[in-house]
Structures are given as structure tokens and as C-alpha cells.
PDB file of C-alpha atoms in Angstrom:
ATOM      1  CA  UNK A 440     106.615  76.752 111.929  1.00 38.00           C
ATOM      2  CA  UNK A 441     107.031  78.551 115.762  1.00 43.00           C
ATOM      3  CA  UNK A 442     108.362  81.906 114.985  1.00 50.00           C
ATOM      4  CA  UNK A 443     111.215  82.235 112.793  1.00 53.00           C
ATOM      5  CA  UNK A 444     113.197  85.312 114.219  1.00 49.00           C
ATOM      6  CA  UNK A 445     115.959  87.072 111.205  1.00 46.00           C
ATOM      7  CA  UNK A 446     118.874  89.154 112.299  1.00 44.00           C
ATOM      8  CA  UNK A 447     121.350  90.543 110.098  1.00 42.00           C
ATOM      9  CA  UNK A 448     123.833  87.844 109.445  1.00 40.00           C
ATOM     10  CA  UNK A 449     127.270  88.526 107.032  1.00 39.00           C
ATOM     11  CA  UNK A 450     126.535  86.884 103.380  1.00 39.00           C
ATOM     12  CA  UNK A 451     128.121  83.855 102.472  1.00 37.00           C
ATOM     13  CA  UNK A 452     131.574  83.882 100.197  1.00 38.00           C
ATOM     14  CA  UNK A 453     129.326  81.532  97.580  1.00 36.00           C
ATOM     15  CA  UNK A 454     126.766  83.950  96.643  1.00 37.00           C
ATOM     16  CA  UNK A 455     124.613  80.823  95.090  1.00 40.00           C
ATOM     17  CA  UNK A 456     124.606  78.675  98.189  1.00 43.00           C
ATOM     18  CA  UNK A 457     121.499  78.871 100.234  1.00 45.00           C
ATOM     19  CA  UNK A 458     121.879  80.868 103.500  1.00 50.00           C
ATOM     20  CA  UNK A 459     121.880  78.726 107.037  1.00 55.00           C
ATOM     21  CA  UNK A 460     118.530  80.400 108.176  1.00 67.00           C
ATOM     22  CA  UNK A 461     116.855  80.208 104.318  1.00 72.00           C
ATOM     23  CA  UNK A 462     117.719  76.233 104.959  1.00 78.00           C
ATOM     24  CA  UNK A 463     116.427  76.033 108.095  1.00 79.00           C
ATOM     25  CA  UNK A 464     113.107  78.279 107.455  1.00 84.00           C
ATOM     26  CA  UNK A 465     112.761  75.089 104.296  1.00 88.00           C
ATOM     27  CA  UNK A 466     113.266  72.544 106.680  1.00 89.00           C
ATOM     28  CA  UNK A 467     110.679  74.148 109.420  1.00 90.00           C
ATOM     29  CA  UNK A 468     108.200  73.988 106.945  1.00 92.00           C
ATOM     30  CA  UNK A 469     108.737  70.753 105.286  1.00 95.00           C
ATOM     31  CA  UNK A 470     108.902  68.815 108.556  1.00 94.00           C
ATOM     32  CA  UNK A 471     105.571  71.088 109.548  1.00 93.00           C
ATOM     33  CA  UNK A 472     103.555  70.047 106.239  1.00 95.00           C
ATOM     34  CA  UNK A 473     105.149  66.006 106.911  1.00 95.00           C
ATOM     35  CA  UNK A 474     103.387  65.400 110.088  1.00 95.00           C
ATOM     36  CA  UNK A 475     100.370  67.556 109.744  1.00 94.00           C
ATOM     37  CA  UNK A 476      99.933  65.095 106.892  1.00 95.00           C
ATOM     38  CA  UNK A 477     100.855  62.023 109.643  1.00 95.00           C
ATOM     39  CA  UNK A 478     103.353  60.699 107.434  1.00 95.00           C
ATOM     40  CA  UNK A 479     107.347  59.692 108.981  1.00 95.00           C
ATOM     41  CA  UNK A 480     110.377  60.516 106.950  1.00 95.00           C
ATOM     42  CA  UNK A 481     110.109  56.862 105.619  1.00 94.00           C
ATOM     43  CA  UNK A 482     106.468  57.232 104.604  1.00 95.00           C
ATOM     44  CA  UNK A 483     107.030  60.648 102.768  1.00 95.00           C
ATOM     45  CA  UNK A 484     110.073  59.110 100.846  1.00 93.00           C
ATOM     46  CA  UNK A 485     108.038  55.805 100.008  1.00 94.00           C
ATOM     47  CA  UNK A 486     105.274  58.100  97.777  1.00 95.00           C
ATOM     48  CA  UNK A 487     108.309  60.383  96.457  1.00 94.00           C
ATOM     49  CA  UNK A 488     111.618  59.227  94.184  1.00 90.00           C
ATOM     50  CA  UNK A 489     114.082  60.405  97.086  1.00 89.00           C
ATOM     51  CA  UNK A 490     115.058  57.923  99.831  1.00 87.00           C
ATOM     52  CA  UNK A 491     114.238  58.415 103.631  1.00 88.00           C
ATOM     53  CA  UNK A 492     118.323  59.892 104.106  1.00 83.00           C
ATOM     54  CA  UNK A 493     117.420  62.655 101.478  1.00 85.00           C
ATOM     55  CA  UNK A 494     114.611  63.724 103.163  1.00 92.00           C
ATOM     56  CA  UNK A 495     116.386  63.713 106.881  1.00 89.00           C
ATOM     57  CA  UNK A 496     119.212  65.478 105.481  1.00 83.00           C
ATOM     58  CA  UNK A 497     116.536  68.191 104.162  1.00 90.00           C
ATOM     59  CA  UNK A 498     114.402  68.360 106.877  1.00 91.00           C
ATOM     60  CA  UNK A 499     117.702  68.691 109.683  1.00 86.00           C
ATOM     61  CA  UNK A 500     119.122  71.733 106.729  1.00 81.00           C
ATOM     62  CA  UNK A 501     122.017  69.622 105.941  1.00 76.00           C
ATOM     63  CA  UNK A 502     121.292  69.416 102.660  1.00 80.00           C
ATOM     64  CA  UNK A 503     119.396  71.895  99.968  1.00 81.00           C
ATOM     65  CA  UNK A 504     116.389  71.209  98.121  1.00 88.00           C
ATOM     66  CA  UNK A 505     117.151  72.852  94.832  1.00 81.00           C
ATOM     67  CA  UNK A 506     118.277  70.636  92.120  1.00 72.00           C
ATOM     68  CA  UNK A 507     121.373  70.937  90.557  1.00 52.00           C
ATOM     69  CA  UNK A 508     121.755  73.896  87.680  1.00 49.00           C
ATOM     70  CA  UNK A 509     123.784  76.285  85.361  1.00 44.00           C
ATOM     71  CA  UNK A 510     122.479  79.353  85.019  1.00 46.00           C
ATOM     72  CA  UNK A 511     118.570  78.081  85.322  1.00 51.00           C
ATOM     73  CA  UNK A 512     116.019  79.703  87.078  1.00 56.00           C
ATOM     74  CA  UNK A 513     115.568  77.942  90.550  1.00 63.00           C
ATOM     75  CA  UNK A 514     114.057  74.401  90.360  1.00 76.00           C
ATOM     76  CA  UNK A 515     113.484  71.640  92.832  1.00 87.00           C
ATOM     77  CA  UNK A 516     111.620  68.355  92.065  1.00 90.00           C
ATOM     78  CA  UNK A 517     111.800  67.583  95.338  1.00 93.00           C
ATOM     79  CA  UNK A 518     109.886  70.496  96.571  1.00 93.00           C
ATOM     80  CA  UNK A 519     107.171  69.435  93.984  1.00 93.00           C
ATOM     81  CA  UNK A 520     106.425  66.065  94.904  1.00 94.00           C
ATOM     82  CA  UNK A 521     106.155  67.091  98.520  1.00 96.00           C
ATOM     83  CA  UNK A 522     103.532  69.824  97.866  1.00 95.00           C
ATOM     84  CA  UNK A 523     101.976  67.475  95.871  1.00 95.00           C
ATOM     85  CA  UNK A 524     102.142  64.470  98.038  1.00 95.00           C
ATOM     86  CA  UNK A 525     101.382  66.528 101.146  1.00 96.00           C
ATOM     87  CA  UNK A 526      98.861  68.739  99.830  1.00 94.00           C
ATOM     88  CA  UNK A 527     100.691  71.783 101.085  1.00 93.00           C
ATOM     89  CA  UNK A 528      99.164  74.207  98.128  1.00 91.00           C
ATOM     90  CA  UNK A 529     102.274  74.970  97.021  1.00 91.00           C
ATOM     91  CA  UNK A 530     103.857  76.375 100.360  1.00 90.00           C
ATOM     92  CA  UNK A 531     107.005  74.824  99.921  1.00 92.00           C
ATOM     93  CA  UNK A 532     107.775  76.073  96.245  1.00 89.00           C
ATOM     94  CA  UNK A 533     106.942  79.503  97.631  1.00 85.00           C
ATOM     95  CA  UNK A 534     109.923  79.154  99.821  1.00 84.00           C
ATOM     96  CA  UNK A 535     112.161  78.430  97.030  1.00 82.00           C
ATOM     97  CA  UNK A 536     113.260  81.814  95.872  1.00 74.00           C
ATOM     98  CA  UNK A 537     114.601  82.408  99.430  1.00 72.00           C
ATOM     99  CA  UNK A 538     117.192  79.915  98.833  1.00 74.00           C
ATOM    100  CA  UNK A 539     118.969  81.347  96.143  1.00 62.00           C
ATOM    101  CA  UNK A 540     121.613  84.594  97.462  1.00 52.00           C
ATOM    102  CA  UNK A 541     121.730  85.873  93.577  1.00 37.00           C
ATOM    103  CA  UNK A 542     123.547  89.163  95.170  1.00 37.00           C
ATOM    104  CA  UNK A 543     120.523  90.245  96.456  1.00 57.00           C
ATOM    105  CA  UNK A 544     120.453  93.897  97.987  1.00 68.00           C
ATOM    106  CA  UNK A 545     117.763  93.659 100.444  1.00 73.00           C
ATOM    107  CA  UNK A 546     119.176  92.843 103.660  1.00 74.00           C
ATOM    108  CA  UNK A 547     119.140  89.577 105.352  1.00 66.00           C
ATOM    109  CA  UNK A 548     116.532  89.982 107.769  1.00 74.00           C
ATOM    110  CA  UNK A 549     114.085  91.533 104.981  1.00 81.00           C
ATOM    111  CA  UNK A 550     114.779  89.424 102.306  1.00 75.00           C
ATOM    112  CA  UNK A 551     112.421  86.508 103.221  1.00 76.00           C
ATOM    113  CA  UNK A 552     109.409  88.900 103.677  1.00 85.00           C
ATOM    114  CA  UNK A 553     110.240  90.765 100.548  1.00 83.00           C
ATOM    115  CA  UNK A 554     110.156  87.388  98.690  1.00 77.00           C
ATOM    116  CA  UNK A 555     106.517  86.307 100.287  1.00 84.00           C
ATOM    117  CA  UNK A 556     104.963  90.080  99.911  1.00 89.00           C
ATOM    118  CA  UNK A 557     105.285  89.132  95.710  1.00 84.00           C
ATOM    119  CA  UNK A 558     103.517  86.572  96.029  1.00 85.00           C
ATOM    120  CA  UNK A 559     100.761  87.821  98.936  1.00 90.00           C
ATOM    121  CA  UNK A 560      96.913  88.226  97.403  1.00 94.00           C
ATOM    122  CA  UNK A 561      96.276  90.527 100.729  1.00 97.00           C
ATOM    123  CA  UNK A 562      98.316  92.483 102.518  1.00 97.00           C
ATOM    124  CA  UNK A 563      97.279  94.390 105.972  1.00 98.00           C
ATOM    125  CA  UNK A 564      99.610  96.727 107.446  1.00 97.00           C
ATOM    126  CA  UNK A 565      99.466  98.987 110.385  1.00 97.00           C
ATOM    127  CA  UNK A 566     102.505 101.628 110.563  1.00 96.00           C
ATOM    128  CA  UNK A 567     102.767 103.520 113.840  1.00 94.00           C
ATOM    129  CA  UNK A 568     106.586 104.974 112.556  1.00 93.00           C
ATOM    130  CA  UNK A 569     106.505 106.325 109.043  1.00 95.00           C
ATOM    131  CA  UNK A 570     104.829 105.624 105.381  1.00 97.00           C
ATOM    132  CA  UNK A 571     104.805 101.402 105.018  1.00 96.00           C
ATOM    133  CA  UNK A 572     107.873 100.998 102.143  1.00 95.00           C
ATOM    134  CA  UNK A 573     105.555  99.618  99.749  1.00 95.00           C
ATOM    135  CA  UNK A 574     103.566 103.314  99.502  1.00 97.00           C
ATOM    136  CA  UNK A 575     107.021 105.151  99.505  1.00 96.00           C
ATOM    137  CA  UNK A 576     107.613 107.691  97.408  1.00 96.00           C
ATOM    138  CA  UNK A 577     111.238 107.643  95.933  1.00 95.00           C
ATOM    139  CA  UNK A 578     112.197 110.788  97.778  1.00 96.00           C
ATOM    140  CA  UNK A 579     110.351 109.866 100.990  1.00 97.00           C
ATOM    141  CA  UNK A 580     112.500 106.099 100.805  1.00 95.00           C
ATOM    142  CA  UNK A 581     115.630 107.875  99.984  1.00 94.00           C
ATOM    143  CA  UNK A 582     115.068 110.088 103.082  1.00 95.00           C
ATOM    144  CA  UNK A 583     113.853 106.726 105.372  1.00 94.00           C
ATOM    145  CA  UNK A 584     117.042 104.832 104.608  1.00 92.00           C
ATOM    146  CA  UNK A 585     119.318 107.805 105.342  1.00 92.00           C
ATOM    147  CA  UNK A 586     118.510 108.356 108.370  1.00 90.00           C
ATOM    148  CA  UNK A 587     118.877 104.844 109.726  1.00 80.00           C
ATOM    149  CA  UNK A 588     121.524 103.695 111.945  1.00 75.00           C
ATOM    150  CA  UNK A 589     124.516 102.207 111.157  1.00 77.00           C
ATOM    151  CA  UNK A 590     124.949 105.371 108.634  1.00 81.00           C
ATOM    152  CA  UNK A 591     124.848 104.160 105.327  1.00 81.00           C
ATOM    153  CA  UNK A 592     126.816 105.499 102.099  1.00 83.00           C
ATOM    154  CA  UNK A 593     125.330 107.501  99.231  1.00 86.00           C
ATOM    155  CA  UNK A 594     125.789 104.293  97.147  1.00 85.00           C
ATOM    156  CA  UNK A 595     123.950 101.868  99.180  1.00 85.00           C
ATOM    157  CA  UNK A 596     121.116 104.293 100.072  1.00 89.00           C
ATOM    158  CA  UNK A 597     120.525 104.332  96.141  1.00 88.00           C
ATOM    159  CA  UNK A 598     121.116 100.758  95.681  1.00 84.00           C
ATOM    160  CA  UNK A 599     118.200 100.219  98.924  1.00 88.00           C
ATOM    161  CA  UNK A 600     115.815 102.728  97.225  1.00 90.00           C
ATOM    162  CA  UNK A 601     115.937 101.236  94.056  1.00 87.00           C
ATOM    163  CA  UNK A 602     115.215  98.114  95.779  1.00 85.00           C
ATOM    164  CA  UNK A 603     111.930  99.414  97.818  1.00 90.00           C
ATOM    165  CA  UNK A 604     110.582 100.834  94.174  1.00 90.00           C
ATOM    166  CA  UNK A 605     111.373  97.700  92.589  1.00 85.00           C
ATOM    167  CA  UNK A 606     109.355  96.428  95.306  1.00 89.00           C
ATOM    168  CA  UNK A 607     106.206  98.332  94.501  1.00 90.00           C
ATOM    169  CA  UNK A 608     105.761  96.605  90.959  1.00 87.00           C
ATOM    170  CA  UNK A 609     103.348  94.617  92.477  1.00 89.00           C
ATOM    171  CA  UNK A 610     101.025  97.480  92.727  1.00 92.00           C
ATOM    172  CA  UNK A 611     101.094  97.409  89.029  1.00 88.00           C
ATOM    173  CA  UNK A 612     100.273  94.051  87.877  1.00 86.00           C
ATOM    174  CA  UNK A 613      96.963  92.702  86.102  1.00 86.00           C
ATOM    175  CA  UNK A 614      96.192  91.361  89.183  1.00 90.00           C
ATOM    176  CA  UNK A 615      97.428  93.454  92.266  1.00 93.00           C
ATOM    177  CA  UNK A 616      97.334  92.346  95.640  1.00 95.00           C
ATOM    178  CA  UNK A 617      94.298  94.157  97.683  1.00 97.00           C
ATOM    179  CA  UNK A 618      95.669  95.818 100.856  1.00 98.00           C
ATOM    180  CA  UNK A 619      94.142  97.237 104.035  1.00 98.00           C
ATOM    181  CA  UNK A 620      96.242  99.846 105.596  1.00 98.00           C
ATOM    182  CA  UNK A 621      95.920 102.282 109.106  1.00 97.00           C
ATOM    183  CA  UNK A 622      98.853 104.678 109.305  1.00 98.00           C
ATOM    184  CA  UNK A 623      98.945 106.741 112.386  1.00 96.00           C
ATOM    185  CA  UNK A 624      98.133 110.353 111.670  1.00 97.00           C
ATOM    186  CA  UNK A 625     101.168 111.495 112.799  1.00 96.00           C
ATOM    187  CA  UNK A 626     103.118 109.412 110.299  1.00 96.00           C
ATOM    188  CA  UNK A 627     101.562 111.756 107.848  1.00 96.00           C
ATOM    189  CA  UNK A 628     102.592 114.981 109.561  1.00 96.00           C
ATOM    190  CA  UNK A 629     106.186 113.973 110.007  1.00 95.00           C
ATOM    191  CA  UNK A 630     107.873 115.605 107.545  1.00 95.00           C
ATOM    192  CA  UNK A 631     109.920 112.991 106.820  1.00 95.00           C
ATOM    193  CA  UNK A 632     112.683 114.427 104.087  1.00 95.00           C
ATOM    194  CA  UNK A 633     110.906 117.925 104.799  1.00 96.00           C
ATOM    195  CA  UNK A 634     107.632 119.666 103.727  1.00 95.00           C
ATOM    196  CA  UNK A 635     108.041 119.000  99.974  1.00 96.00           C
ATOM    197  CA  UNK A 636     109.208 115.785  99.850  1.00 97.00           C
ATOM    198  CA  UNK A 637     106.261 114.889 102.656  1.00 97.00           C
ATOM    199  CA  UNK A 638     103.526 116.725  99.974  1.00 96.00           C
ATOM    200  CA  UNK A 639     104.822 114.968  97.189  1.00 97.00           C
ATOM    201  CA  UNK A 640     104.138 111.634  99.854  1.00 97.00           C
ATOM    202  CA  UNK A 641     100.513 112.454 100.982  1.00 97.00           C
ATOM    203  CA  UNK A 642     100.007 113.178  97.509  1.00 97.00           C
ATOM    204  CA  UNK A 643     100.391 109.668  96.339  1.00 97.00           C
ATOM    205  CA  UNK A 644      98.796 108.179  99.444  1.00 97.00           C
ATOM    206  CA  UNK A 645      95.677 109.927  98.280  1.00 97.00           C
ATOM    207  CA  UNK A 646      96.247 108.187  94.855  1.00 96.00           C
ATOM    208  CA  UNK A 647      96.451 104.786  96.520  1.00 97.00           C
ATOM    209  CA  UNK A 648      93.496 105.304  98.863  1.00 97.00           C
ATOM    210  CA  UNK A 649      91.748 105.598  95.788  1.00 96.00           C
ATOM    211  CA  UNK A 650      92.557 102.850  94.107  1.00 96.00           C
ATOM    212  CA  UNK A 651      90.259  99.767  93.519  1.00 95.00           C
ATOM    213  CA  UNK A 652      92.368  97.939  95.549  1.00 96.00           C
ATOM    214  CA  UNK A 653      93.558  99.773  98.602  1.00 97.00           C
ATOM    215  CA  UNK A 654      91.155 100.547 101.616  1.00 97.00           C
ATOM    216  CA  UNK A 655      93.167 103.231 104.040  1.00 97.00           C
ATOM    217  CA  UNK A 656      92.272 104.424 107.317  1.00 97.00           C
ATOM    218  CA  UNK A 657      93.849 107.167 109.537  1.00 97.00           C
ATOM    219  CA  UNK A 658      94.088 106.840 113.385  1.00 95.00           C
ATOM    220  CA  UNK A 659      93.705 110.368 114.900  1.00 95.00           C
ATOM    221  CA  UNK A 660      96.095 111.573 117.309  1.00 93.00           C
ATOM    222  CA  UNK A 661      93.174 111.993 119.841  1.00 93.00           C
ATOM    223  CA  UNK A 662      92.612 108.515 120.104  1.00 92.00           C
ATOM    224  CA  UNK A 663      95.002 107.765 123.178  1.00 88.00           C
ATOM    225  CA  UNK A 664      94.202 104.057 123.549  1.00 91.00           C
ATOM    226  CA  UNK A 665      93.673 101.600 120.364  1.00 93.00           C
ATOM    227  CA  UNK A 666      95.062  97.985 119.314  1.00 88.00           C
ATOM    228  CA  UNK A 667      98.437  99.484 118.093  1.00 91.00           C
ATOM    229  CA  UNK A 668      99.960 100.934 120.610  1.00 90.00           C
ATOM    230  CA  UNK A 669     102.237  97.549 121.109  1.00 88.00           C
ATOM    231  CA  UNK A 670     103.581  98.981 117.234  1.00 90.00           C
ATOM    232  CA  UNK A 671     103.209  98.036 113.752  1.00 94.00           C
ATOM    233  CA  UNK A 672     102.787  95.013 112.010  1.00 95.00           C
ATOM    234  CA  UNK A 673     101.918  93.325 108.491  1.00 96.00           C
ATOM    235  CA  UNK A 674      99.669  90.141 107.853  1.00 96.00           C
ATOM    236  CA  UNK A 675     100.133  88.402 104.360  1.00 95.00           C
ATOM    237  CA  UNK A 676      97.263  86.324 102.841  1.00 94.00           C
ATOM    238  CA  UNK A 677      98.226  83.808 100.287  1.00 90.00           C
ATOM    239  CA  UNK A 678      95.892  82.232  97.388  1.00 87.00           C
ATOM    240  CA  UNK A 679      96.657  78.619  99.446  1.00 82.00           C
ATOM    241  CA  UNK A 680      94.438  80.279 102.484  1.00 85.00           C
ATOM    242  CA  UNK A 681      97.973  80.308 104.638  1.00 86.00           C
ATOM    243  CA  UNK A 682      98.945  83.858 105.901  1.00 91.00           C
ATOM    244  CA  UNK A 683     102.151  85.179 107.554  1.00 92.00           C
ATOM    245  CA  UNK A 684     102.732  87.500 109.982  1.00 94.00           C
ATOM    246  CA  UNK A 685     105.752  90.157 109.755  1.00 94.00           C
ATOM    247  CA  UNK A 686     106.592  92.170 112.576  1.00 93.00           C
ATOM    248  CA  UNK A 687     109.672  94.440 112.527  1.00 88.00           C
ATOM    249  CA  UNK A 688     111.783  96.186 114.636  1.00 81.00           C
ATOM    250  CA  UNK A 689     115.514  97.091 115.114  1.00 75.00           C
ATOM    251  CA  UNK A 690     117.513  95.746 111.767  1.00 73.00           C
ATOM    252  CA  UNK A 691     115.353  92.313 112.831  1.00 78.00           C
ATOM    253  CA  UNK A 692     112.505  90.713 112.281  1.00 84.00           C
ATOM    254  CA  UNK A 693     110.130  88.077 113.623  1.00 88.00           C
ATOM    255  CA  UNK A 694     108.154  86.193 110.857  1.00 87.00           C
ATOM    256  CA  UNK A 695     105.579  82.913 112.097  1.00 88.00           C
ATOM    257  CA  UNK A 696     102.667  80.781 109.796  1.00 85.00           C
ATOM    258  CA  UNK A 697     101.364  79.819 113.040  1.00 88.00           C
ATOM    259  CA  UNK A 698      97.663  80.577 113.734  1.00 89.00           C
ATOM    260  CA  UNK A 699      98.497  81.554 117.372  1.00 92.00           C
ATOM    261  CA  UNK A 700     100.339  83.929 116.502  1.00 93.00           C
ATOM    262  CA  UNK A 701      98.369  85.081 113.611  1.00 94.00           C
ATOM    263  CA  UNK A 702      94.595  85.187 115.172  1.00 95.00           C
ATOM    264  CA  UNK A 703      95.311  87.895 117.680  1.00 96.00           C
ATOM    265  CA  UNK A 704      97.058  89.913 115.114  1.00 96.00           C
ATOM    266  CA  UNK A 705      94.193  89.936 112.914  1.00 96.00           C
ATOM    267  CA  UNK A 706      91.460  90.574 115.452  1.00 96.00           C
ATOM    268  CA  UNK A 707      93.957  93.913 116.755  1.00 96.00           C
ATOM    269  CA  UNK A 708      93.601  94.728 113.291  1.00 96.00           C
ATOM    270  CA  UNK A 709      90.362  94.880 113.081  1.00 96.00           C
ATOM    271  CA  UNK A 710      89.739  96.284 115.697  1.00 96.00           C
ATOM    272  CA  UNK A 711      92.118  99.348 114.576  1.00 96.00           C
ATOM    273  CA  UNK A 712      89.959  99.624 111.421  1.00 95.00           C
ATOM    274  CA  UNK A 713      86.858 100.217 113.740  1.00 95.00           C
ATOM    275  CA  UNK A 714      89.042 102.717 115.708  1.00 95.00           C
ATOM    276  CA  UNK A 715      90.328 104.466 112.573  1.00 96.00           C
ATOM    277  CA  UNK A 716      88.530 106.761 110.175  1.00 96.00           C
ATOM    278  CA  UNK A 717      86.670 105.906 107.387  1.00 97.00           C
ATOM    279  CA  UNK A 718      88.081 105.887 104.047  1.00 96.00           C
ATOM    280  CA  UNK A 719      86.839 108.978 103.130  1.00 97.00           C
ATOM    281  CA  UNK A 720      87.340 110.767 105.619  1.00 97.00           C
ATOM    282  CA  UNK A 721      90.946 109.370 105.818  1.00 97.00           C
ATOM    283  CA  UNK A 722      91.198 111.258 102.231  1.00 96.00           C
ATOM    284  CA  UNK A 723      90.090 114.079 103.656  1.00 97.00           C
ATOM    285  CA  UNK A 724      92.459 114.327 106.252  1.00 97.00           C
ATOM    286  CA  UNK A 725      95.161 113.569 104.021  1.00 97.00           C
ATOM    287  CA  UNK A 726      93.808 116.565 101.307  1.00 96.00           C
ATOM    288  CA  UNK A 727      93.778 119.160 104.728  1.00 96.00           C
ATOM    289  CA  UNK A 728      97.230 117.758 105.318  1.00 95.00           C
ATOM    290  CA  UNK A 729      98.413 118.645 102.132  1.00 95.00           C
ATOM    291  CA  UNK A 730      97.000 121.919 102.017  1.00 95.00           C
ATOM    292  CA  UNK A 731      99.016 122.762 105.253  1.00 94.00           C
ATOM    293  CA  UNK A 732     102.479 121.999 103.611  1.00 90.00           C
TER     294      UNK A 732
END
């Protein structure tokens, strides 16, 4: 797909009906995978049980892919012959979960991103603003979503930190997703929430850092000129060998598959791990931190 640019958008009165832009994203990709394989929308529906108008209909988001169900989880046939058939590595059935508006309480713009981060086997993140969500600490989120614009009330600020721990299970599966991070070092001197709340926060980025499966690096204030200073970003790596990149910024976000956009990304990256310190003396930094609060 070219970039695929969310903005908050009011949910739909059918909360089970796939969202325009979900739809669309679908259709992106399916028409992507179709003629990297060289196949027309006749072709693809000769080697799959759905006729050439099904697939149009799909590929122009007229029509959903998910089959038709009661209370099951979300299915589509359709989706798996065409991964099959088009060797996609099972791209498309990663979309899936997009489609379904189950009264989700992530917002619009983050849902898709939340969705692909499950299912990422690396994640690299560089965070020029504050702590990256998935290393939040409950009271660190809490204080993060308060202080956004619009205002939100008490109950949704609970409702959208329960959301960003539920969000961090990931970190404790059998088989965790390994993830690169450079945080700014004055992310980790903000005292986001105030003093305590930002020791309790450094505390647990120390326990990350050393985990088996998170490599963090600091970027010291004294380095004036690096490969952030454009702001932060996230690349996701998936087991197919695809990878996404995320970029945020004001309640929107710009999402794109596309290896133009990607490469550069991922060079700027590391190239801000070269610029950053080293793991352990990221640690360090964090433990003098913590002794100043």
C-alpha cells in the first residue's frame, strides 16, 4: 500500500460493521498482493471459489471480506484462499481483526497499529516526547492521557489506561516480541505525573533494559544533531519478513508497508543506535536518574 494516513473518525451506529478506512486499508492490500502476483481480478477468482464481481466489490471496499457469523470469532475464507493463492504469508488474515468494531476503546486512528503491534516479532521505537506506551507504567499512562487535548473525563482516562496495560501483555508471552528502543534523555527527566510517579517509571525501564529481549539506548542531551530530530517513530517486523512503519502525531497517524518509506526509516534508526549510548551505560544513566528523584 502508499501510505495509509488515520484520523479520528466518529464510530459507526453498527458496532459490528467494518469501518470505511478498515475496508479500504483490506482492499489496499489485497489489490497490492493481486498484481505483485500478476494475476487480474478474473485470474485471482478463477484459482479461488468467489467469482471475479466478489473480488471487485472487495478490492473497491464495497463489500467485506469476513464471512457471515453469530457470535464467532472473526473468519474469512476468502482472505484464506488469497494468502494462499497469492503467497502473501498470511498478510491479509493479519488485517482481519481490524475489521471487526467489537466496542473497541482504542481510538480510531490507533486501533490499526495496536492490532499489528500483537502480532509484530520486532519492534523499534524511537520516542523524542515521553516513555513509548508499551513501557508505561500505569501511573505514568494515567498521567500521559490526562494531559492530552481535547480534555478527557476521569472515566475514559481509566478506560484508555486499562487499554495501554492490556496492551503490554505481549511483553509477557512465551514468546515476546524483541524490541530496540532510543528514548531521548530528556524523556526520562520529565517528570511526567511528578517525581514519584517518574521513579516508579525509570524504575521499570531499568527492568526492561534488562530483559533478554529489550536492547535500550539513551540519546544525551548534548548530542545537538542526530537522525531524530524530524521526531519519533516505530518500525514493526513481522514473522512473513513484511514490516510497517507507524509514525504519530496530533490524534493521527500515518501507517505504510511500502519499502520506500520503510528503508530510510530503518537506516535513521540505526544510525540513532550508533549515536545513542550503549546499553549499559543507558542503565546507568537511568540508575543516576533515579537516584536524583
Amino acid at each position: 500500500m502508499t501510505d495509509l494516513r488515520i484520523v479520528p473518525e466518529e464510530e459507526p451506529d453498527e458496532p459490528e460493521r467494518p469501518t470505511p478506512l478498515a475496508l479500504r486499508y483490506y482492499a489496499s492490500e489485497l489489490k497490492r498482493h493481486r498484481e505483485a502476483a500478476g494475476l487480474t481480478q478474473a485470474q485471482l477468482a478463477d484459482q479461488i471459489p468467489y467469482s471475479k464481481s466478489m473480488v471487485s466489490m472487495i478490492e473497491t471496499a464495497k463489500r467485506s471480506p469476513l464471512d457471515a457469523r453469530e457470535g464467532d470469532p472473526v473468519t474469512s475464507k476468502f482472505t484464506e484462499y488469497c494468502d494462499e493463492v497469492l503467497n502473501t504469508g498470511g498478510a491479509l488474515g493479519r488485517i482481519l481483526p481490524l475489521l471487526e468494531n467489537a466496542n473497541e476503546v482504542y481510538k480510531s486512528w490507533f486501533r490499526p497499529y495496536a492490532n499489528l503491534e500483537a502480532e509484530a516479532v520486532v519492534i523499534y521505537s524511537y520516542e523524542a516526547q515521553t516513555v513509548p506506551g508499551i513501557f508505561q507504567t500505569e501511573s505514568y499512562a494515567r498521567a500521559v492521557l490526562a494531559s492530552g487535548r481535547p480534555f478527557m473525563g476521569d472515566g475514559e482516562v481509566d478506560r484508555q489506561t486499562t487499554a495501554r496495560m492490556r496492551r503490554q501483555q505481549i511483553l509477557f508471552r512465551d514468546d515476546p516480541p524483541t524490541i530496540f528502543a532510543v528514548l531521548e534523555e530528556s524523556v526520562l527527566r520529565r517528570p511526567v505525573g511528578g517525581r514519584a510517579v517518574l521513579k516508579e517509571q525509570i524504575a521499570r525501564l531499568v527492568e526492561l533494559a534488562l530483559s533478554p529481549f529489550v536492547t535500550m539506548g539513551v540519546m544525551p542531551i548534548e548530542v545537538t544533531e542526530h537522525a531524530g530530530l524530524d521526531g519519533s517513530w516505530c518500525i514493526l517486523d513481522f514473522a512473513d519478513d513484511d514490516s510497517l512503519l507507524y509514525v504519530e502525531a496530533g490524534g493521527a497517524a500515518t501507517m505504510s508497508t511500502q519499502a520506500q518509506d520503510v528503508r530510510p526509516m530503518r537506516q535513521a534508526f540505526d544510525v540513532l543506535c550508533m549515536q545513542s549510548m550503549t546499553p549499559g551505560a543507558s542503565i546507568d544513566l537511568l540508575d543516576t536518574i533515579a537516584g536524583e528523584l
